[in-house]
XYZ file of C-alpha atoms in Angstrom:
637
model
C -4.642 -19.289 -40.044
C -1.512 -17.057 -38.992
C -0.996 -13.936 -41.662
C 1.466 -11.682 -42.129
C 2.309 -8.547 -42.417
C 4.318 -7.173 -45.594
C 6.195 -3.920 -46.610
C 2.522 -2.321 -47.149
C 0.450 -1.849 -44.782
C -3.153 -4.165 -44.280
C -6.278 -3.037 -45.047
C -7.635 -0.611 -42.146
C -10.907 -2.296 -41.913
C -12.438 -5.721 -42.121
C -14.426 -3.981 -45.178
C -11.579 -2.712 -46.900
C -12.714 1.137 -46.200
C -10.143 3.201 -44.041
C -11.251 5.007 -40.924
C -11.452 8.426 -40.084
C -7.745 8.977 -39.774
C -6.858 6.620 -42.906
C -9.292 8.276 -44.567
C -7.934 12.156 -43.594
C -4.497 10.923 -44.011
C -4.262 8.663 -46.975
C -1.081 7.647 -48.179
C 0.924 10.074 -45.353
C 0.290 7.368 -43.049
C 1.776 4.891 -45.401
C 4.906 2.811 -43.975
C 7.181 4.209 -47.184
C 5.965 7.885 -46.051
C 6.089 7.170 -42.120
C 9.822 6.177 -42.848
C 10.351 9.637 -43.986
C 8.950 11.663 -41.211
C 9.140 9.312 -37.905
C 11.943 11.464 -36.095
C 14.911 9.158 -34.629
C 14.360 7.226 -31.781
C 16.001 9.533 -29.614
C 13.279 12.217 -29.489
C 10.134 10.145 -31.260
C 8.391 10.258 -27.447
C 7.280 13.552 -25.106
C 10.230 14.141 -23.258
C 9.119 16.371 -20.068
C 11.745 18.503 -17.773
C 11.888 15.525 -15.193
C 14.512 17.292 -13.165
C 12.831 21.075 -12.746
C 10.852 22.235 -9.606
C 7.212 22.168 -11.028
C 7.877 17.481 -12.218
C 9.527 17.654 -9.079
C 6.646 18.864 -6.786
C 4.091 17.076 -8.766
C 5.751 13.718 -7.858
C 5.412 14.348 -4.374
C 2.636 11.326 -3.639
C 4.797 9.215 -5.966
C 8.203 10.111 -3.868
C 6.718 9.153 -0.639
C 5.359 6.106 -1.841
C 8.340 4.946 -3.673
C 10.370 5.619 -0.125
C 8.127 3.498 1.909
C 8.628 0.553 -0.349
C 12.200 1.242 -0.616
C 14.464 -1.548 0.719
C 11.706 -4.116 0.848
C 11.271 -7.099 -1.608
C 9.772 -6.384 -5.404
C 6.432 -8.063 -5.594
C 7.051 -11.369 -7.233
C 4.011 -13.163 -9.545
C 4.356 -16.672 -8.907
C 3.897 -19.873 -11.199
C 1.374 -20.992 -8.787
C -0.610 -18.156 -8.890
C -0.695 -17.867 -12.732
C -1.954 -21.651 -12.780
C -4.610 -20.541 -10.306
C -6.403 -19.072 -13.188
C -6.352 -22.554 -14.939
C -7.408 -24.237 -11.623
C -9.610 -22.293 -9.573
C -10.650 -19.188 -11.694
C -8.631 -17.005 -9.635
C -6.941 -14.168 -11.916
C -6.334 -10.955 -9.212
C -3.618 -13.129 -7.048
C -1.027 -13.330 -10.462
C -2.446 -9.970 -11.682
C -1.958 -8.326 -8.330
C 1.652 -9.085 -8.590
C 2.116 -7.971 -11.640
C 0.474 -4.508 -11.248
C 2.329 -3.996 -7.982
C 5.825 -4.920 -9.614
C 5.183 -2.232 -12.132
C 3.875 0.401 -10.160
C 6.974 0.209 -8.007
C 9.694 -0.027 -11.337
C 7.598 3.609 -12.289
C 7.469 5.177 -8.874
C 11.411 3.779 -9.336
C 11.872 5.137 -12.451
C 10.633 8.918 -12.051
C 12.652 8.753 -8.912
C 15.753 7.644 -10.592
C 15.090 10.960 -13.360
C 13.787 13.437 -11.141
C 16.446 13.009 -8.653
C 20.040 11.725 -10.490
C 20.485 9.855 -7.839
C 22.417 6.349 -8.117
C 20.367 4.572 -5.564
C 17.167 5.272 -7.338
C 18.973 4.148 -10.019
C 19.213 0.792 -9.493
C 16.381 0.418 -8.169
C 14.885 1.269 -11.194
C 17.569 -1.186 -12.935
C 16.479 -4.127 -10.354
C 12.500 -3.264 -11.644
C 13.626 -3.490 -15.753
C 15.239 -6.896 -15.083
C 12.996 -8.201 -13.131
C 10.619 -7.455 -15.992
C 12.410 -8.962 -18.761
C 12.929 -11.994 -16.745
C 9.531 -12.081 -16.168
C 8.074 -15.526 -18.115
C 5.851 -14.005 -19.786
C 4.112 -10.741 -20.052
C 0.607 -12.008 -20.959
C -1.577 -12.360 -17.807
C -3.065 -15.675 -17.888
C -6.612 -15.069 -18.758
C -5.203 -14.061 -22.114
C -2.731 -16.650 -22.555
C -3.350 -18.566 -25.838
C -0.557 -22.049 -25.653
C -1.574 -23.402 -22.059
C -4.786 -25.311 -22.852
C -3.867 -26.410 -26.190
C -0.956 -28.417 -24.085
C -2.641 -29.063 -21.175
C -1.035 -26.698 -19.342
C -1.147 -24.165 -16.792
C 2.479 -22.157 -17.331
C 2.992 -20.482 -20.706
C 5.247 -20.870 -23.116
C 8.374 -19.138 -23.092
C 8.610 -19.603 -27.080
C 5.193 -18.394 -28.176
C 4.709 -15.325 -26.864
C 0.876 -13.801 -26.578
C 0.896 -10.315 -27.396
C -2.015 -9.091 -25.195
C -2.607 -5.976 -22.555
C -0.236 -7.159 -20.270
C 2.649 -7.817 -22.775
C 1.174 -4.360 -24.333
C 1.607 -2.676 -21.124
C 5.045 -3.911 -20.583
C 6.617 -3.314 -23.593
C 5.357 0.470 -23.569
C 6.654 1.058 -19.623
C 10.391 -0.415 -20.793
C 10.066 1.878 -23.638
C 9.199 5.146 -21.252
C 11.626 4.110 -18.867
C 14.503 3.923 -21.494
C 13.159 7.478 -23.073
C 14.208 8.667 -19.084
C 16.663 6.990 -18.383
C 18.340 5.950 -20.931
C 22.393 7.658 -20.840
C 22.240 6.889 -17.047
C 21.486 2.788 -17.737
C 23.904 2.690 -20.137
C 26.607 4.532 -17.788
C 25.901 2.109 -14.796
C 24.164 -1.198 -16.383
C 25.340 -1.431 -19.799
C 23.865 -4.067 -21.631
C 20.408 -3.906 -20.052
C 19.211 -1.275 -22.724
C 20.049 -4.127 -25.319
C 18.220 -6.613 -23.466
C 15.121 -4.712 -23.222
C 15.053 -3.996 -26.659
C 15.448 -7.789 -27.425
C 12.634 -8.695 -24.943
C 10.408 -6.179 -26.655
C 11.201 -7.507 -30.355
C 10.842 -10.843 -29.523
C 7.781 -10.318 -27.186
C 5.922 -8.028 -29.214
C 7.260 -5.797 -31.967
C 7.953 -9.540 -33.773
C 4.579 -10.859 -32.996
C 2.676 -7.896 -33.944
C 3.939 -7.517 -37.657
C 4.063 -11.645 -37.727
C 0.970 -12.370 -36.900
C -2.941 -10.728 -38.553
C -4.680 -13.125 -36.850
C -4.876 -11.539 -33.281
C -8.998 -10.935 -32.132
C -8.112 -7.869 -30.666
C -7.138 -6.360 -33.946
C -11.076 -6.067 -35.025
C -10.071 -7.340 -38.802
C -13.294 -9.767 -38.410
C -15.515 -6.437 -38.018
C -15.693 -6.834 -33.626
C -13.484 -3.843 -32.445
C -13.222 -3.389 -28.862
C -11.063 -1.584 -26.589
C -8.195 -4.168 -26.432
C -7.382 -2.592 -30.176
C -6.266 0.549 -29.691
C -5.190 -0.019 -25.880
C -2.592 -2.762 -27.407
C -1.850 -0.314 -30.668
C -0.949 2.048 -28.876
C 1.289 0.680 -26.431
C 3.039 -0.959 -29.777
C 3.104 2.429 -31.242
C 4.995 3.755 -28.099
C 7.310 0.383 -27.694
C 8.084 0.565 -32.069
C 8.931 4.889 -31.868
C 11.787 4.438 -28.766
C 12.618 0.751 -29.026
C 13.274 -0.148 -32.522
C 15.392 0.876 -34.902
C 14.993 3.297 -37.823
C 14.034 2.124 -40.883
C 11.083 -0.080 -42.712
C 10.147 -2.280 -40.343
C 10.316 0.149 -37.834
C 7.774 2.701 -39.862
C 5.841 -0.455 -40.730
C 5.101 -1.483 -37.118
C 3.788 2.171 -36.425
C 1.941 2.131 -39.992
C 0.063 -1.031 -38.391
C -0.679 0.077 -35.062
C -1.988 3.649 -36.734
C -4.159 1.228 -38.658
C -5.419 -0.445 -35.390
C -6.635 2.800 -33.972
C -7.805 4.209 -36.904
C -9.911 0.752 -36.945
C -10.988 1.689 -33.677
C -12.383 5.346 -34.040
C -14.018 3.713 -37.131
C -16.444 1.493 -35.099
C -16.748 3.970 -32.878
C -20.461 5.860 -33.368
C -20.195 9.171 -34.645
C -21.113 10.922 -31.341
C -18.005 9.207 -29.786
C -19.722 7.036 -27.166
C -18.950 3.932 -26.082
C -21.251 0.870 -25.239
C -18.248 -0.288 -22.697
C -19.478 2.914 -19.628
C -17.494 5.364 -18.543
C -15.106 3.565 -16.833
C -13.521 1.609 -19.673
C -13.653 4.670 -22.044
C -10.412 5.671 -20.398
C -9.326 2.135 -21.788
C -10.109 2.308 -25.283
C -11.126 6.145 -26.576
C -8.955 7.328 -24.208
C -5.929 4.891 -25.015
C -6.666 6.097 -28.630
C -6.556 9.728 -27.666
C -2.966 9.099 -26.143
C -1.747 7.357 -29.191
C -2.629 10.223 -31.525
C -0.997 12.514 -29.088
C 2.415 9.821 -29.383
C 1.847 10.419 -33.271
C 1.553 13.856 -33.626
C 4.394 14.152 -31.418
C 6.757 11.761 -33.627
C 5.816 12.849 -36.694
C 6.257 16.490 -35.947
C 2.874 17.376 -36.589
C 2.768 15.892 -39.677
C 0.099 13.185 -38.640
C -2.429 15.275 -36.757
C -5.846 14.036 -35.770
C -7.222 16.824 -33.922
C -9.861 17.886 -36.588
C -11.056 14.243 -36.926
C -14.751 14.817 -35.652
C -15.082 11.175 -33.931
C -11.902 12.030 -31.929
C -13.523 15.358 -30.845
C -16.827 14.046 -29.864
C -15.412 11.125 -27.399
C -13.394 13.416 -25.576
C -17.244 14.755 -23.984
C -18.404 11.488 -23.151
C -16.823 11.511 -19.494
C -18.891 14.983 -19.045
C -21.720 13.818 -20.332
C -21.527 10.484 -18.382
C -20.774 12.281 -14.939
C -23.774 12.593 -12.188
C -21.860 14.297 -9.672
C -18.641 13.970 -7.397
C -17.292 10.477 -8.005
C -20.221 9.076 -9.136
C -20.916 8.406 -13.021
C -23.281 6.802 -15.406
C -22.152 3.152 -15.235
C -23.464 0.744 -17.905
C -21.795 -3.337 -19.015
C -18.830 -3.417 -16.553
C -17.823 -0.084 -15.697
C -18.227 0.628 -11.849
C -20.630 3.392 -10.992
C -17.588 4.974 -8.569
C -14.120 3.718 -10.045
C -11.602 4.179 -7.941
C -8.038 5.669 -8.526
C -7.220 8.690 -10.972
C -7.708 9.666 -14.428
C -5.836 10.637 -16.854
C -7.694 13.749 -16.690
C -4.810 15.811 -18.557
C -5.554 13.731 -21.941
C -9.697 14.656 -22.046
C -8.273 18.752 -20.663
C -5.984 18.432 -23.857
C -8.664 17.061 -26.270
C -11.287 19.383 -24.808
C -9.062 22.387 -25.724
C -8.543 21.434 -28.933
C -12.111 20.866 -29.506
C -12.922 24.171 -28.343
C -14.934 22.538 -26.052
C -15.168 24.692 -22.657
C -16.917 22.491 -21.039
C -14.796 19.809 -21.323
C -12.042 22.141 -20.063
C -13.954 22.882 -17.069
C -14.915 18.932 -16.324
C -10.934 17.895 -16.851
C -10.240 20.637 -14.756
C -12.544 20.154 -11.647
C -10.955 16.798 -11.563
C -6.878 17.952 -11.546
C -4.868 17.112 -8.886
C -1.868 19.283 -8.065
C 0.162 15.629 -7.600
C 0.982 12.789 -9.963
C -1.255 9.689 -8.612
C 1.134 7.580 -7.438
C -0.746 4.148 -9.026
C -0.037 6.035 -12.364
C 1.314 4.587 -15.572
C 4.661 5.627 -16.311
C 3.560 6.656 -20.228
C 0.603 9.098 -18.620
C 2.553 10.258 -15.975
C 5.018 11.389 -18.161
C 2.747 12.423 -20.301
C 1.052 14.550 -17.574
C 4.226 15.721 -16.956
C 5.100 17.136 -20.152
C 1.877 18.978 -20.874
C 2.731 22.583 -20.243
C -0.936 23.864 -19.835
C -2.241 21.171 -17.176
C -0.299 22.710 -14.302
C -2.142 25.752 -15.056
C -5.805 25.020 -15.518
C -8.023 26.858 -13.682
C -9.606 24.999 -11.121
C -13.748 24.890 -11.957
C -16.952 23.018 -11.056
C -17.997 20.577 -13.106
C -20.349 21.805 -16.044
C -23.226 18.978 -15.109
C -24.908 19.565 -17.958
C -28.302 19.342 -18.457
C -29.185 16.620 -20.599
C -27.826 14.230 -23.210
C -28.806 11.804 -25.256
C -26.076 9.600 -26.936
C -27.988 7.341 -29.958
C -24.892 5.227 -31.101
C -25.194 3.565 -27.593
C -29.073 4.993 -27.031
C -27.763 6.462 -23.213
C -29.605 9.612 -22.111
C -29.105 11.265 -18.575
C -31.058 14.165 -17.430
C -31.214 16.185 -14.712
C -33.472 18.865 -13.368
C -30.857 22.266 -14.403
C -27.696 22.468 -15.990
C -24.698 23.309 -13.333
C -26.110 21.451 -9.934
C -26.423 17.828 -8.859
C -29.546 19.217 -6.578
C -31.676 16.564 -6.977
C -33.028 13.906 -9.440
C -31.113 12.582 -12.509
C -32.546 9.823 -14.704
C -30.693 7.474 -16.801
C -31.848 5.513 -19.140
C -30.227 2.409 -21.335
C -31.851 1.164 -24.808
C -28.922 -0.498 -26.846
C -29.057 -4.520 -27.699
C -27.428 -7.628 -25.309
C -24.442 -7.949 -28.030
C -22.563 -5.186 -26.922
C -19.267 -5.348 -25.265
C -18.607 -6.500 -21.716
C -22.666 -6.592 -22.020
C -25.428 -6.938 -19.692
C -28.479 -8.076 -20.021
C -29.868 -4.838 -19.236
C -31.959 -3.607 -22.076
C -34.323 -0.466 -20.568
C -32.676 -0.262 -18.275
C -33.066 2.847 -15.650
C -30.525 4.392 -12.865
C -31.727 7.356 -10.779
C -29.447 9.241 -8.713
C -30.528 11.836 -5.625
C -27.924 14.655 -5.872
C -25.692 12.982 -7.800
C -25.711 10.035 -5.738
C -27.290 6.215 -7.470
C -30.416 4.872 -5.705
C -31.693 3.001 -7.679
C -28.447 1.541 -9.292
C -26.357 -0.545 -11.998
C -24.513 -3.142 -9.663
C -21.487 -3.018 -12.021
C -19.310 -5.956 -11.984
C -17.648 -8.112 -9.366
C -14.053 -9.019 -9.302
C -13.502 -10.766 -12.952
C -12.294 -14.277 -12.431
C -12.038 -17.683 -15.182
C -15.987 -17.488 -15.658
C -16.527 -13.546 -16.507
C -16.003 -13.946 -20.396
C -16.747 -17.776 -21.303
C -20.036 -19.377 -21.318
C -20.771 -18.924 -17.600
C -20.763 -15.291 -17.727
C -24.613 -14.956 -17.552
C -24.424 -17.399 -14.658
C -22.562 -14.376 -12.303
C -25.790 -12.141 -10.782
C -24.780 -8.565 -11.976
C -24.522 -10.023 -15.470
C -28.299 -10.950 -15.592
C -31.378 -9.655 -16.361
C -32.793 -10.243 -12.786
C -30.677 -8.254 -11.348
C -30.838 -5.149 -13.454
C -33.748 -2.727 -13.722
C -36.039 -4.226 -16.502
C -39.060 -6.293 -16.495
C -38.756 -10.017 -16.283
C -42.117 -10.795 -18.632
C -44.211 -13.506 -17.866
C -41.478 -15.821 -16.048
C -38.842 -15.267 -19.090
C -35.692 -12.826 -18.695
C -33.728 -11.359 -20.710
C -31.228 -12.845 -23.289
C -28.205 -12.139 -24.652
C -27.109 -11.496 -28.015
C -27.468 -8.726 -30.325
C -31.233 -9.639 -31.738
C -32.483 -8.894 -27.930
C -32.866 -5.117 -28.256
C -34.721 -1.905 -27.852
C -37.331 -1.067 -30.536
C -38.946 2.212 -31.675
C -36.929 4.190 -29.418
C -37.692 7.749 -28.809
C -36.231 10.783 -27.042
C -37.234 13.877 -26.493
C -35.458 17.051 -24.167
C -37.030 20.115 -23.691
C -37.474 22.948 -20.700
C -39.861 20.971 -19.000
C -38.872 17.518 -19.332
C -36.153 14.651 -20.509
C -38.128 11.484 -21.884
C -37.042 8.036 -23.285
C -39.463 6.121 -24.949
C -38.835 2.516 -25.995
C -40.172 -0.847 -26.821
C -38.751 -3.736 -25.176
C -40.352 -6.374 -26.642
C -37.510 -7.888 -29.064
C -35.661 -8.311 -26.209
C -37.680 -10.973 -24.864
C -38.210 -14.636 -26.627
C -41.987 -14.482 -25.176
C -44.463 -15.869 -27.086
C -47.634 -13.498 -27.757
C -46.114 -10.179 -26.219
C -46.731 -7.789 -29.085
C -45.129 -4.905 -26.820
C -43.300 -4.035 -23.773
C -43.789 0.072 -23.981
C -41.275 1.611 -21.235
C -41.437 5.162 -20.938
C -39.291 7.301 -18.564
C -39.388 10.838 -17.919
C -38.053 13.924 -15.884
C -40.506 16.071 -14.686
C -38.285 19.493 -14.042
C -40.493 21.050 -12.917
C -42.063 18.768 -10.261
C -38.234 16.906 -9.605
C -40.416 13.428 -10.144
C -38.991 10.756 -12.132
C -41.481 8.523 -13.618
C -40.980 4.961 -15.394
C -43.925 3.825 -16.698
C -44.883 0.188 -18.281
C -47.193 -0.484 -20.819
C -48.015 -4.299 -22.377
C -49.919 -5.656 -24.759
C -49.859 -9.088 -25.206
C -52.106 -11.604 -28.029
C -54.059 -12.723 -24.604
C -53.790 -12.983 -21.112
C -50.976 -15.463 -19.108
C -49.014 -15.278 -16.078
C -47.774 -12.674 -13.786
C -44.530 -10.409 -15.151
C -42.485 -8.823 -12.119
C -40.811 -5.378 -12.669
C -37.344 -4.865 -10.582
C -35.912 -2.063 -9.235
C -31.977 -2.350 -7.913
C -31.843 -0.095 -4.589
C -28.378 1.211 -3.055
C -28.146 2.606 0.607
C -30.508 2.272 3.556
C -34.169 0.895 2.370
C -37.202 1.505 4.243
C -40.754 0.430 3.721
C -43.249 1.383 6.056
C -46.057 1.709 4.332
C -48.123 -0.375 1.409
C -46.831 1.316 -2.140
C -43.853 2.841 -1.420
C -40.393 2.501 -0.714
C -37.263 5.001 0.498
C -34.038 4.354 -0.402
C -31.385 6.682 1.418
C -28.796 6.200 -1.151
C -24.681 5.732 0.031
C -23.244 8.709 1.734
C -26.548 9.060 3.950
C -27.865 11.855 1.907
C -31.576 12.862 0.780
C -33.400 9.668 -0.344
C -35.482 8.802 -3.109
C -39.326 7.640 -2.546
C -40.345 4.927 -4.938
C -44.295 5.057 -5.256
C -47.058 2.780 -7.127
C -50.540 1.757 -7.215
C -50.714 -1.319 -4.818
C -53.270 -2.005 -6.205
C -51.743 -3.425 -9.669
C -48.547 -4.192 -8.516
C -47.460 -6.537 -5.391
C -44.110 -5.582 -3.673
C -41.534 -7.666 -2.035
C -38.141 -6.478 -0.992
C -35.215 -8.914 -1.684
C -31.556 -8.580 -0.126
C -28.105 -9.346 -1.347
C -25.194 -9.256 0.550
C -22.251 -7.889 -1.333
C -19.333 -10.061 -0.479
C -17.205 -9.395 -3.379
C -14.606 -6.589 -2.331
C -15.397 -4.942 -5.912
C -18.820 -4.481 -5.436
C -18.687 -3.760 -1.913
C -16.391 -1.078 -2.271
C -18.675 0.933 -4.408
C -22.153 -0.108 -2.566
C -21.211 -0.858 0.808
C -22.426 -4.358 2.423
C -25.113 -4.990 0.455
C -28.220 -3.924 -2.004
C -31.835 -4.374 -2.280
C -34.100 -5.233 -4.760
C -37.728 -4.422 -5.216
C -40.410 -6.111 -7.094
C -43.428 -5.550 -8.062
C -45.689 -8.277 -9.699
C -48.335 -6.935 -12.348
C -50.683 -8.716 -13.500
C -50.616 -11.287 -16.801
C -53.849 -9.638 -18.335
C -53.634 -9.111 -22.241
C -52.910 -5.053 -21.598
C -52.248 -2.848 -19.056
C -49.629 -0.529 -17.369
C -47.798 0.073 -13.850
C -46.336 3.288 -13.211
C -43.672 4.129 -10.373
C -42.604 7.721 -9.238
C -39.625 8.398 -7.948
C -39.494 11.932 -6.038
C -36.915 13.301 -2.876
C -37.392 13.447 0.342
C -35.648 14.705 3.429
């Protein structure tokens, strides 16, 4: 059933309690107060000095990019490939075009500002147009009216407010905040029409409508929440007009945030990996920034302690160089750039120097050219980015994160030189999950070996009922035991028990019981314990059962990235990507049988992080009523 939205705001979580910003807030954040202190439209956004020396020679990669694509046609999404979703399963072909169409109207845009020049001007103009003539905004994965009518084209006259239509309505709004006299000197009229697009598209269906998933009222709060919020809030500060329903659209998309940081754990991780943290925490992040900024300060979040503790969880996450912790979906090396300016600015308000010094060993002196309009300018208009101090990366020494139950270790603070351990506890309910409960990753100077796969391309089947029918989804294919013929499930009753985790000069250990994540009938307990010997560099995972009698064989598997050798009876090296020192898996082969298995990567996702393909050991123990298998992992070469 549809709800709706009144003059007061909704309750800011499915339990009625308000989140940490609600709750620092209180009736400040109210739509009747917000209408008091929302500066005009006019300066609600960051404006940055577009035209000065220092935005101009930080859009140097965007300039040459925009001029090579200059004169040719706009990339143009196609009704046949948004039914390919419906058809085939095939979502990057519509999304592709879509994504290039508005990375060219930005690279367009912060021409068009930076320059004054006409030419860049219209072709910025072409770019709005062709985006509110667009059908729709929602990319078909998301879209809600096709198969209730059979069909694979949306409707024009229910519009589905998701990322895409989030996205959109927050680049129009950025692009009007920089060019908005100019539009109105050479296209007037298309300022109007944008702002009727975005009402009708979003701002409309947002206040209409409480009955959107992503908005977490039902208690599941993901990253969609304040990714979409915060686009709104952005779309609602430039693109409506003052008054109630104006403050009441921001009051509801500060709720939507605030919902988020709520469900967040209070050491700020997120069960999503480091790559889609800068999708949800860090989406959050921004729109606090947007609000602080609109409200003159008078809505500031940077004491809130949930907010302050995400902004370390890329740190913590990182292993070295491009590679980071990678757990559910997230990519163990994602490409492209980061809006490393937000977690510099977060850091620094945190008092957080190592956080300054992570941001900062990841700057760029140039805008990426693949960036979002909002976090370029963004970027843009943060006066102390430009002058951060370039620094290694603080590597730090250990963590342990228990709202997700993530620790990484490595053998000293300061150097990737040699072996880090991760290891996953958690449950199979979480977002974008896994079946991956115990899971291990160890990297060789900051470099996976024995790896997380990730995820492939997403197509129709990666969120419906196939999803555990894709290989990198399943248990099999992840580093945990498969117990007497029986995997893994999913859901959130298949987790870690009794988990334990102790850090000290000597050592990083994870103890943990993986028993309840198995529907195995007379296993009593599945002890994993995995530790970092310092002092030796030697990872060791050890297994430990105990079962009401004896039964058949359980296999342990071990993902392996890079070259894989095996010359010898007990052990395995695994050279990992970028040719560097390997790791040396060792065991008994005496209680456990190995057998090398390998999988050609032939998804350009995967490959692109892995190469051509991966390898998979496993070991076969024995079915006896107890008993234990050890591997070591040390470095050679």
């Amino acid at each position: 059933m549809t709800t709706t939205a009144t003059g007061s705001a909704v309750k800011a979580t499915a339990s009625g309690r308000p989140g940490p910003l609600l709750g620092l807030w209180g009736p400040a954040a109210s739509p009747d107060a917000l209408a008091g202190v929302l500066l005009d439209p006019g300066r609600a956004l960051p404006a940055p000095d577009l035209r000065g020396e220092p935005a101009r020679r930080a859009l140097t990669l965007m300039r040459e990019r925009a001029e090579a694509e200059r004169g040719t046609p706009w990339p143009q999404p196609l009704a046949s490939q948004y039914a390919r979703y419906f058809q085939d399963g095939d979502r990057t072909a519509y999304e592709d075009a879509v994504f290039g169409r508005q990375q060219r109207l930005t690279r367009a845009v912060l021409m068009a500002a930076s320059t004054g020049d006409d030419g860049w001007l219209a072709e910025a103009a072409d770019g709005i147009a062709l985006l509110c003539e667009q059908t729709s905004w929602c990319w078909p994965a998301h879209e809600e009216s096709c198969r209730p009518r059979g069909a694979v084209l949306p409707d024009p006259a229910a519009p589905c407010l998701d990322l895409g239509a989030g996205d959109v309505a927050a680049q129009l709004a950025w692009a009007d905040q920089a060019l908005g006299e100019p539009l109105d000197r050479r296209f007037p009229g298309l300022r109007e029409r944008v702002r009727a697009e975005v009402r009708t598209r979003v701002l409309e269906p947002f206040t209409r409508r409480r009955d959107w998933h992503w908005l977490g009222l039902d208690g599941h709060v993901h990253n969609w929440c304040p990714w979409i919020c915060g686009n709104v809030l952005v779309a609602a500060l430039r693109l409506a007009e003052p008054g109630e329903e104006r403050a009441l659209q921001v009051a509801l998309a500060v709720e939507g945030v605030d919902r988020y940081l709520g469900a967040l754990p209070a050491d700020g991780s997120v069960d999503e990996g480091y790559e889609y943290w800068w999708q949800g925490a860090c989406r959050a992040l921004e729109a606090l920034d947007v609000l602080e900024h609109a409200t003159a300060g008078a809505l500031d979040a940077s004491a809130v302690p949930v907010a302050r503790a995400t902004a370390r969880f890329p740190y913590l996450m990182h292993l070295g160089g491009e590679w980071y912790v990678n757990v559910a979906d997230s990519r163990a090396r994602p490409p492209g750039e980061r809006p490393w300016h937000v977690a510099h600015r977060w850091a620094r308000r945190a008092g957080d120097p190592l956080g300054v010094r992570h941001a900062a060993s990841r700057r760029s002196a140039a805008v990426s050219p693949d960036a979002e309009l909002g976090r370029a300018m963004s970027e843009l208009a943060d006066p102390d980015w430009p002058a951060a101090e370039a620094a290694d990366p603080p590597l730090v020494a250990s963590a342990w994160l228990p709202g997700v139950q993530v620790g990484v270790a490595r053998t000293a603070a300061g150097t990737a030189r040699g072996p880090a351990l991760v290891v996953k506890g958690g449950h199979n309910g979480e977002n974008h999950n896994h079946n991956d409960v115990g899971s291990v990753v160890v990297a060789v100077d900051g470099v996976p070996a024995v790896v997380d796969a990730g995820r492939p391309t997403y197509t129709a089947g990666t969120f419906g009922p196939d999803r555990y029918a894709i290989w990198t989804m399943r248990g099999d294919w992840h580093n945990v035991p498969e117990i007497r013929g029986t995997p893994q499930r999913a859901g959130a009753s298949f987790h870690a028990r009794d988990v334990e985790a102790a850090d000290g000069p000597d050592g990083f250990l994870v103890r943990l019981d993986l028993a309840p994540a198995y529907p195995v009938d007379g296993l009593e307990r599945w002890w994993r314990t995995a530790r970092l010997d310092r002092s030796s560099g030697e990872v060791t995972i050890e297994d430990a059962w105990r079962f009401t009698g004896a039964g058949e064989p359980s296999v342990l598997r071990y993902l392996l990235a890079g070259e894989v050798r095996r010359d010898r009876p007990g052990e395995v090296e695994v050279r990992p990507p970028g040719g560097g020192r390997a790791a040396v898996l060792t065991w008994d082969p005496g209680l456990a049988a190995g057998s090398l298995t390998v999988r050609e990567l032939d998804d350009p996702m995967l490959a692109a992080v892995w190469g051509e393909r991966l390898t998979r050991l496993e070991l076969a123990v024995p079915g006896t009523a107890a008993g234990s298998v050890l591997v070591r992992v040390g470095v050679r070469g």
